[in-house]
Short mmCIF file of C-alpha atoms in Angstrom, two decimals:
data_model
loop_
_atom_site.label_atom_id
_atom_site.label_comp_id
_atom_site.label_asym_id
_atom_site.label_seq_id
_atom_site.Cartn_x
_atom_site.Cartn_y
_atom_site.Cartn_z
CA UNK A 1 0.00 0.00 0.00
CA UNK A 2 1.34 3.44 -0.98
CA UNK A 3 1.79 6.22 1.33
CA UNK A 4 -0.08 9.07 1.65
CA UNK A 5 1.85 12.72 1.36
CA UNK A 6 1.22 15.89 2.33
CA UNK A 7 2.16 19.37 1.84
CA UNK A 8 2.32 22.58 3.97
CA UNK A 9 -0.62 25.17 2.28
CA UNK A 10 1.19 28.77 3.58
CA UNK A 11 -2.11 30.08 1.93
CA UNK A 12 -4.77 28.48 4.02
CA UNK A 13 -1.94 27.56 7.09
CA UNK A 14 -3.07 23.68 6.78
CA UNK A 15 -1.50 20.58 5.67
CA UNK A 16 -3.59 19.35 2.34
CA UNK A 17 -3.11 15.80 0.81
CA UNK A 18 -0.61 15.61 -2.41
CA UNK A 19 -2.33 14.60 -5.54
CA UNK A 20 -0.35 12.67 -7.96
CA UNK A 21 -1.54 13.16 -11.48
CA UNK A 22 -1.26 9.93 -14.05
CA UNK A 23 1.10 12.18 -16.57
CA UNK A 24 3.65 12.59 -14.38
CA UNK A 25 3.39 8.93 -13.01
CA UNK A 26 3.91 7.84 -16.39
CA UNK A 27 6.33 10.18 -17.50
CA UNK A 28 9.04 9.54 -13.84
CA UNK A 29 8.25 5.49 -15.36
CA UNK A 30 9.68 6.25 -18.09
CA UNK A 31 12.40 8.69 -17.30
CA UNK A 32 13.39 5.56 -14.66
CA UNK A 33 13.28 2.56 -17.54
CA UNK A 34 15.44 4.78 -19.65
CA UNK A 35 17.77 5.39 -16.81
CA UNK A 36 17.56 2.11 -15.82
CA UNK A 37 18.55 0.55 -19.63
CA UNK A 38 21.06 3.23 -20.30
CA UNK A 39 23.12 1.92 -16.44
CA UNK A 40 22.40 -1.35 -18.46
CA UNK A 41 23.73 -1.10 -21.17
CA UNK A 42 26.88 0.82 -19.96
CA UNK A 43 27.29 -2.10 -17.32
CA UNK A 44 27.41 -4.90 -20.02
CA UNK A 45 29.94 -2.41 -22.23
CA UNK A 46 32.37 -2.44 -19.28
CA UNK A 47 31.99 -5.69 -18.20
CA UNK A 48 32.45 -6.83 -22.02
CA UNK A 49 35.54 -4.92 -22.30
CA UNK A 50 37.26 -5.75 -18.80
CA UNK A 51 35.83 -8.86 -17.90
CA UNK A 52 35.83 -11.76 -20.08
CA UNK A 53 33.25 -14.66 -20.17
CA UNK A 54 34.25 -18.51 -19.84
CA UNK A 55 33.00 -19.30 -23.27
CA UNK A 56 35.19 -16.45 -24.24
CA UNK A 57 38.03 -17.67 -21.83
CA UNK A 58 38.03 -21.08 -22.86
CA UNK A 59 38.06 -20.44 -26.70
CA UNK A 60 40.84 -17.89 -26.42
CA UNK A 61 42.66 -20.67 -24.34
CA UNK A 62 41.73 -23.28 -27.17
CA UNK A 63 42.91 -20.98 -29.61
CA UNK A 64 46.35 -20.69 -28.15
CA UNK A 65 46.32 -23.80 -27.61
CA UNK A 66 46.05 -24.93 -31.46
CA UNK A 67 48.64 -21.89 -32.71
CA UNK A 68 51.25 -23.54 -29.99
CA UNK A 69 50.44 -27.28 -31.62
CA UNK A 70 50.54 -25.70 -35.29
CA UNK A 71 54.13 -24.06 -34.20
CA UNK A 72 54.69 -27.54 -33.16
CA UNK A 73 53.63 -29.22 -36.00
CA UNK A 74 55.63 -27.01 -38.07
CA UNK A 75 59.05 -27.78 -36.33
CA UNK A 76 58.24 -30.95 -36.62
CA UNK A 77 57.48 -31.29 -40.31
CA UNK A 78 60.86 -28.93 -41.01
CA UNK A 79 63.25 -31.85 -39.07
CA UNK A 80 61.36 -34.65 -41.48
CA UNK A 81 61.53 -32.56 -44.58
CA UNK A 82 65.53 -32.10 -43.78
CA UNK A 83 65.91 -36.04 -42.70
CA UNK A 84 64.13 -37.06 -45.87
CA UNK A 85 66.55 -34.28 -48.26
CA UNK A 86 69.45 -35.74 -46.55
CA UNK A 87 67.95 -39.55 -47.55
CA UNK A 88 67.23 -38.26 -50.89
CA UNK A 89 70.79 -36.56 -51.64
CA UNK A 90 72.78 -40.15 -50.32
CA UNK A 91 70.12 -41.79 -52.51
CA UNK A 92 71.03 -40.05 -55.97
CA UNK A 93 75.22 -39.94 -54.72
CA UNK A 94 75.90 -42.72 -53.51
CA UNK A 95 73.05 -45.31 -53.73
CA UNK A 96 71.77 -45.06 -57.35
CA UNK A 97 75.30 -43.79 -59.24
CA UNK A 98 76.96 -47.09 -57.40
CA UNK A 99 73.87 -49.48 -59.01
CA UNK A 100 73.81 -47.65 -61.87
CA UNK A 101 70.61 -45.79 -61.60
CA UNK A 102 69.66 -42.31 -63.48
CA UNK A 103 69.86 -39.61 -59.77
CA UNK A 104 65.61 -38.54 -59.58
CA UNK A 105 65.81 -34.93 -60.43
CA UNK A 106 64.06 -32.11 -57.70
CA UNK A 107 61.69 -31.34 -59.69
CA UNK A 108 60.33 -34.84 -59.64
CA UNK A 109 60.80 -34.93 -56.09
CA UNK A 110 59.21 -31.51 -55.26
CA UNK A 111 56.91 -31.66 -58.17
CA UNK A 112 52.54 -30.47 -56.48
CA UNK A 113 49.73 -31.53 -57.00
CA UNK A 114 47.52 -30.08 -60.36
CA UNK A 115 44.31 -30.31 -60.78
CA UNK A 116 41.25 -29.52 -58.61
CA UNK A 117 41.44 -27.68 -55.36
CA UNK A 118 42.55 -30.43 -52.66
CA UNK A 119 41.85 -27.85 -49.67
CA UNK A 120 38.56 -25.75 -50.07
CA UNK A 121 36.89 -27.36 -47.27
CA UNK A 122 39.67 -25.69 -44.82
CA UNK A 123 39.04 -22.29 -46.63
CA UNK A 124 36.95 -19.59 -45.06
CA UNK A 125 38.76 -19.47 -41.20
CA UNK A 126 40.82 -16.95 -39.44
CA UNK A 127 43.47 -20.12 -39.42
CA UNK A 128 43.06 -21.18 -42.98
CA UNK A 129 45.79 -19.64 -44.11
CA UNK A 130 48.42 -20.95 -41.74
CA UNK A 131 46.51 -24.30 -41.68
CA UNK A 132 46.40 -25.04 -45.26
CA UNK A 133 50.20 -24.26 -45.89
CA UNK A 134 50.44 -27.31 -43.02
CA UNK A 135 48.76 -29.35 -45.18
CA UNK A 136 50.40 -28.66 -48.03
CA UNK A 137 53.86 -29.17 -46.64
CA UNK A 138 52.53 -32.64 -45.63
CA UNK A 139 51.23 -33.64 -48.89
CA UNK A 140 54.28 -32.61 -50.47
CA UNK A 141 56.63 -34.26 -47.59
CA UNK A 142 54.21 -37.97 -48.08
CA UNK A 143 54.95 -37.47 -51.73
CA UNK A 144 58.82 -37.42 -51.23
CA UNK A 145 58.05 -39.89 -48.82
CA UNK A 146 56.49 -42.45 -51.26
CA UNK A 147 58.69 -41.51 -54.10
CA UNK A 148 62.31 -42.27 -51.82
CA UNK A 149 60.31 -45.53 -51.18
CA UNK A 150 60.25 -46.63 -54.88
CA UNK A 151 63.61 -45.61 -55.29
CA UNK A 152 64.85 -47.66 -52.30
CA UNK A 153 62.42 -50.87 -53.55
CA UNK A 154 64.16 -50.47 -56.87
CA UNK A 155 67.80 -49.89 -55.73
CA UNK A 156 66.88 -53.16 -53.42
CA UNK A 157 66.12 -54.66 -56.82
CA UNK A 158 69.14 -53.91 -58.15
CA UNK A 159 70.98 -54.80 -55.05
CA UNK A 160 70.30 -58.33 -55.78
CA UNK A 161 71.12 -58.16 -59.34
CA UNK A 162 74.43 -56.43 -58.45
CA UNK A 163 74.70 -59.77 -55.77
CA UNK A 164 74.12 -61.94 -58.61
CA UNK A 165 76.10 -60.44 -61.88
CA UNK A 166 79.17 -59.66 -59.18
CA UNK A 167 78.91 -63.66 -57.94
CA UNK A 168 78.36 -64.80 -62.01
CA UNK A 169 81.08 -62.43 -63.40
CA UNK A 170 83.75 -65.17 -64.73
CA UNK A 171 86.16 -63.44 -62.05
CA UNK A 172 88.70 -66.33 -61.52
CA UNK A 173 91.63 -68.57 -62.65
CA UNK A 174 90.19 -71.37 -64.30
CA UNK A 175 93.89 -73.34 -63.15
CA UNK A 176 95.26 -72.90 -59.94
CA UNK A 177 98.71 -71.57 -59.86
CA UNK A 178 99.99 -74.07 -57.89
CA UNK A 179 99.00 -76.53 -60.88
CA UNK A 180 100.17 -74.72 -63.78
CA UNK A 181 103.54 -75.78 -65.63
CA UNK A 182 103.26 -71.92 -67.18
CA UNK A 183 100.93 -69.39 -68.65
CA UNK A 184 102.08 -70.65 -72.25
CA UNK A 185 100.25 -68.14 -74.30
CA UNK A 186 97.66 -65.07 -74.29
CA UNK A 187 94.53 -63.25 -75.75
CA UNK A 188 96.00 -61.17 -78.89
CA UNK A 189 98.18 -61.99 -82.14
CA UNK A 190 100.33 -65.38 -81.25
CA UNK A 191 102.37 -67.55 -84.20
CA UNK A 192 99.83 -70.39 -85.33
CA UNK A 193 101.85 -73.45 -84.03
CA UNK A 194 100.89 -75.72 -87.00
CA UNK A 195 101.23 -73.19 -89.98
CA UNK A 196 103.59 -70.71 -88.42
CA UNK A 197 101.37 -67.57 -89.30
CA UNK A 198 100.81 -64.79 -87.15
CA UNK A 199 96.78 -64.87 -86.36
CA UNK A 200 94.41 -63.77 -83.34
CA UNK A 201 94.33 -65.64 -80.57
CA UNK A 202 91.46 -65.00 -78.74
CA UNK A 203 91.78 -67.10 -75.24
CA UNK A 204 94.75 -68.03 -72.99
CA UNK A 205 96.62 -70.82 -72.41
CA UNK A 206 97.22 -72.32 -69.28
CA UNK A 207 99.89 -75.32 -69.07
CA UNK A 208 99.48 -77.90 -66.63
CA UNK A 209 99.82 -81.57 -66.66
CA UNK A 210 96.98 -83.93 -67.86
CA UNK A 211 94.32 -84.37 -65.93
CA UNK A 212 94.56 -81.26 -63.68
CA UNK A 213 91.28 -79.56 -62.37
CA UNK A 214 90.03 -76.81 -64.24
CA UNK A 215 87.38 -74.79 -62.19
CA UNK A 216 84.50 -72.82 -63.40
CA UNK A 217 85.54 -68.97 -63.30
CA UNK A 218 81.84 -67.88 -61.95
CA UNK A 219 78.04 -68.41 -61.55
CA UNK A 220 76.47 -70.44 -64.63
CA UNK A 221 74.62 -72.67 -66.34
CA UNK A 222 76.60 -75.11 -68.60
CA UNK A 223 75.34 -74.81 -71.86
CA UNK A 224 77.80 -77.54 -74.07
CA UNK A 225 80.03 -80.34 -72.96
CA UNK A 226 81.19 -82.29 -76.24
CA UNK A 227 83.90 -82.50 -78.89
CA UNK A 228 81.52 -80.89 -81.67
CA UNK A 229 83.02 -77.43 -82.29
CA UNK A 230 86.02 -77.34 -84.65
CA UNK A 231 89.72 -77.03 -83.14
CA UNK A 232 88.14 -76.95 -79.24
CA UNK A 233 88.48 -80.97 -78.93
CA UNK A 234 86.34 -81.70 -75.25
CA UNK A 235 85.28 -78.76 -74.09
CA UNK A 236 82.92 -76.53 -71.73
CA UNK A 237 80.93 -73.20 -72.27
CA UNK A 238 79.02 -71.79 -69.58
CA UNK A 239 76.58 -69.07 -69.73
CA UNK A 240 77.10 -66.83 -66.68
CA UNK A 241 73.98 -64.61 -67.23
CA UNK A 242 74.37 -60.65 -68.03
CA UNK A 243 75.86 -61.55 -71.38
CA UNK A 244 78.76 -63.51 -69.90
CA UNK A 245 79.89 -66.93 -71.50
CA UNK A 246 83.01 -68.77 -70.58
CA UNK A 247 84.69 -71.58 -72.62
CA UNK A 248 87.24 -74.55 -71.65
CA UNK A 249 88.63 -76.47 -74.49
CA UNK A 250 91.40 -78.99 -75.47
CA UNK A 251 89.82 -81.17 -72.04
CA UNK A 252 91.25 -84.55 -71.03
CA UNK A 253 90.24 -87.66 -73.43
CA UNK A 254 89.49 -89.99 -70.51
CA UNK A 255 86.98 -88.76 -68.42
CA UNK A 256 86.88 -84.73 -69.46
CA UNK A 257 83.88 -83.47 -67.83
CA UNK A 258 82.58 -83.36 -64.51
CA UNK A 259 79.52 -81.71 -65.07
CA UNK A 260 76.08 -82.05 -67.67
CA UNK A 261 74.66 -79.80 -69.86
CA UNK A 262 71.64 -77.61 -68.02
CA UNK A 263 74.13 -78.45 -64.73
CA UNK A 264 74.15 -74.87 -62.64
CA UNK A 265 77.45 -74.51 -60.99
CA UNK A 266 79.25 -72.43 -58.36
CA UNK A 267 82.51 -70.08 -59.32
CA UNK A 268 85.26 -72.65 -58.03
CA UNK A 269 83.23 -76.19 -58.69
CA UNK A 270 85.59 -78.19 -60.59
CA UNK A 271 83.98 -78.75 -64.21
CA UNK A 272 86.85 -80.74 -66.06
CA UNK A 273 90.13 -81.94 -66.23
CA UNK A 274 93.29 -80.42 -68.60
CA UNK A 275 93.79 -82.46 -71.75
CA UNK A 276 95.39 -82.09 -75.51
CA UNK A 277 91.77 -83.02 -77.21
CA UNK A 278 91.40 -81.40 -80.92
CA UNK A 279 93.56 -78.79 -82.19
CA UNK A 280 96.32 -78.66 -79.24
CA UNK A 281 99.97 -79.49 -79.71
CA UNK A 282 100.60 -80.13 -75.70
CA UNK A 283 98.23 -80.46 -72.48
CA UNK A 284 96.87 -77.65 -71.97
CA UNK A 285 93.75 -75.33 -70.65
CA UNK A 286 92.92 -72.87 -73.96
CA UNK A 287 90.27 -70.22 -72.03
CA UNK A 288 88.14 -67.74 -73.60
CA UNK A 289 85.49 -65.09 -72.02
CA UNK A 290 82.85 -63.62 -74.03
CA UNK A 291 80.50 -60.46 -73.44
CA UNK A 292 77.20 -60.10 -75.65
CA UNK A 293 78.64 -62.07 -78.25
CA UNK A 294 82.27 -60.65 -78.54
CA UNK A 295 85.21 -62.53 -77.05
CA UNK A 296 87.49 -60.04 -74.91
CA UNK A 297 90.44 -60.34 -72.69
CA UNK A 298 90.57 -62.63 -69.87
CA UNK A 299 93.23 -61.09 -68.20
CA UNK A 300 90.64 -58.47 -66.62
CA UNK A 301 88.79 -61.04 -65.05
CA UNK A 302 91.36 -62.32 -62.32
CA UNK A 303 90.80 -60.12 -59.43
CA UNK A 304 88.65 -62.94 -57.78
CA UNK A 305 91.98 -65.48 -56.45
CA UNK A 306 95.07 -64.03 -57.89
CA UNK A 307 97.50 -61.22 -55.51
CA UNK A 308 98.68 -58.32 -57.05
CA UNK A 309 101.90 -59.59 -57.68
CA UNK A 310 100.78 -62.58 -59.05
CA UNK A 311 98.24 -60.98 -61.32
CA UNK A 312 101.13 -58.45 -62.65
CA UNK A 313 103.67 -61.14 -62.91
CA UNK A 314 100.30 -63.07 -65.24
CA UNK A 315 99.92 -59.99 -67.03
CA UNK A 316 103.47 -59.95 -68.46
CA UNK A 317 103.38 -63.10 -69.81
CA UNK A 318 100.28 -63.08 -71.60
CA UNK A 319 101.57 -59.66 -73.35
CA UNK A 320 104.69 -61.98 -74.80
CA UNK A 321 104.18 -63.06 -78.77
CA UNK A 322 104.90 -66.69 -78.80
CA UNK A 323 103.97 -69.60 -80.08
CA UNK A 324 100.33 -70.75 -79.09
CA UNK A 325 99.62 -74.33 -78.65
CA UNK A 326 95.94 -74.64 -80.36
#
């Protein structure tokens, strides 16, 4: 219930009752609501500006929170991208030139991606910017990633080819040392022993007496082991793979092989025995290597059992125009 007020009438000395008129109710209501929303408003402006909200506070905490794991990331990414450059640059120096593989070029490595727009969903934030260069750099760092993988896969490849062709390479003596009488005669021009003209002689001659071992000089399949090819007599040829064939003529009569045709064999099995079969004036091992088709030098071929010494001291004789004995 309201009070009741009263006022002091000077002109008729009494105290009279104070009537409120409905205009000026209305208008103090409405002086007060404005007063009242203006206080309110100016309240939520300083409390908006000084004092923050915990939605607010918790997503300016979860921003900082994702620029600190992007700075992260970042760091991160930059120590893989310099691993995988230093995997790359000991892949195309030392990896691929040793197997003899063409170096991948940068821009093969570093090459982007074309076509449509691989990040428009992430387009359209404050962070897009910083957050699509992130994925970028991954893409680009999976791409190196995948593409030193193939290159390791293939060098792997050619790891085991490089295992095989440096295990089949005819790379040995096909007469031990210790057995030969001499080196009688090399690969090169060597008087004909039966018509005494100066001709090519494409093997080498090992002396030694009948029935000595002769070993096969690498990795092979033996491919002939008869007396049908003119002037060889008994003799061997084995096909070493990677265009290498190796032949052993003038074998022993009596027993000369110790192996079959389609008969794989291991660089040091002993495949025959030394003989004077078909065009040979004395027992002896005539030895020929042949790459793609063209007989070359066997001399290059003995770093696989013979010393230094030994291989020099072999290399001086074969250079010596003699007499051949086939």
């Amino acid at each position: 219930m309201s009070k009741i007020k009263y006022y002091y009438d000077s002109e008729t000395l009494s105290y009279r009752k104070v009537e409120r008129k409905k205009r000026h109710v209305f208008f103090r209501f409405i002086g007060f609501l404005a007063a009242s929303m203006l206080f309110g408003l100016l309240f939520f402006f300083i409390i908006n500006q000084y004092v923050e909200s915990p939605a607010l506070v918790d997503a300016k905490a979860e921003n900082e929170f994702m620029k600190l794991e992007v700075e992260k990331a970042n760091e991160q990414l930059n120590n893989l991208a310099q691993v995988i450059a230093e995997v790359e640059e000991r892949d195309n120096t030392i990896y691929r030139i040793y197997f003899d593989a063409a170096p991948i070029s940068d821009e093969q490595r570093m090459a982007g991606f074309g076509g449509v727009n691989r990040y428009k969903d992430l387009e359209g934030f404050n962070t897009s910017e910083r957050v699509i260069q992130l994925k970028k750099d991954i893409d680009q760092l999976k791409k190196r990633v995948a593409i030193q993988s193939q290159s390791l896969d293939e060098i792997a490849e050619l790891a085991k080819d490089k295992e095989k062709l440096l295990a089949s390479i005819p790379a040995i003596q096909p007469v031990r040392n210790q057995d030969l009488t001499r080196m009688a005669s090399g690969y090169g021009y060597r008087t004909d022993p039966f018509n005494k003209t100066r001709k090519f002689h494409y093997g080498m001659d090992f002396t030694a007496p009948r029935g000595t071992p002769v070993y096969a000089t690498g990795d092979g399949v033996v491919t002939r082991a008869d007396a049908n090819s003119s002037g060889y007599g008994n003799h061997i040829r084995i096909d070493h793979g990677f265009g290498y064939i190796s032949l052993y003529a003038h074998l022993n009569a009596k027993n000369p092989y110790n192996v079959r045709v389609g008969q794989k064999v291991k660089r040091g099995d002993i495949i025959g025995y030394v003989g004077s079969t078909g065009r040979s004036q004395a027992p002896h091992l005539h030895y020929e290597v042949s790459k793609d088709g063209e007989r070359i030098n066997p001399i290059n071929f003995y770093y696989g059992n013979l010393s230094p010494e030994e291989f020099n001291e072999l290399l001086k004789k074969s250079q010596q125009e003699n007499i051949s004995l086939d």
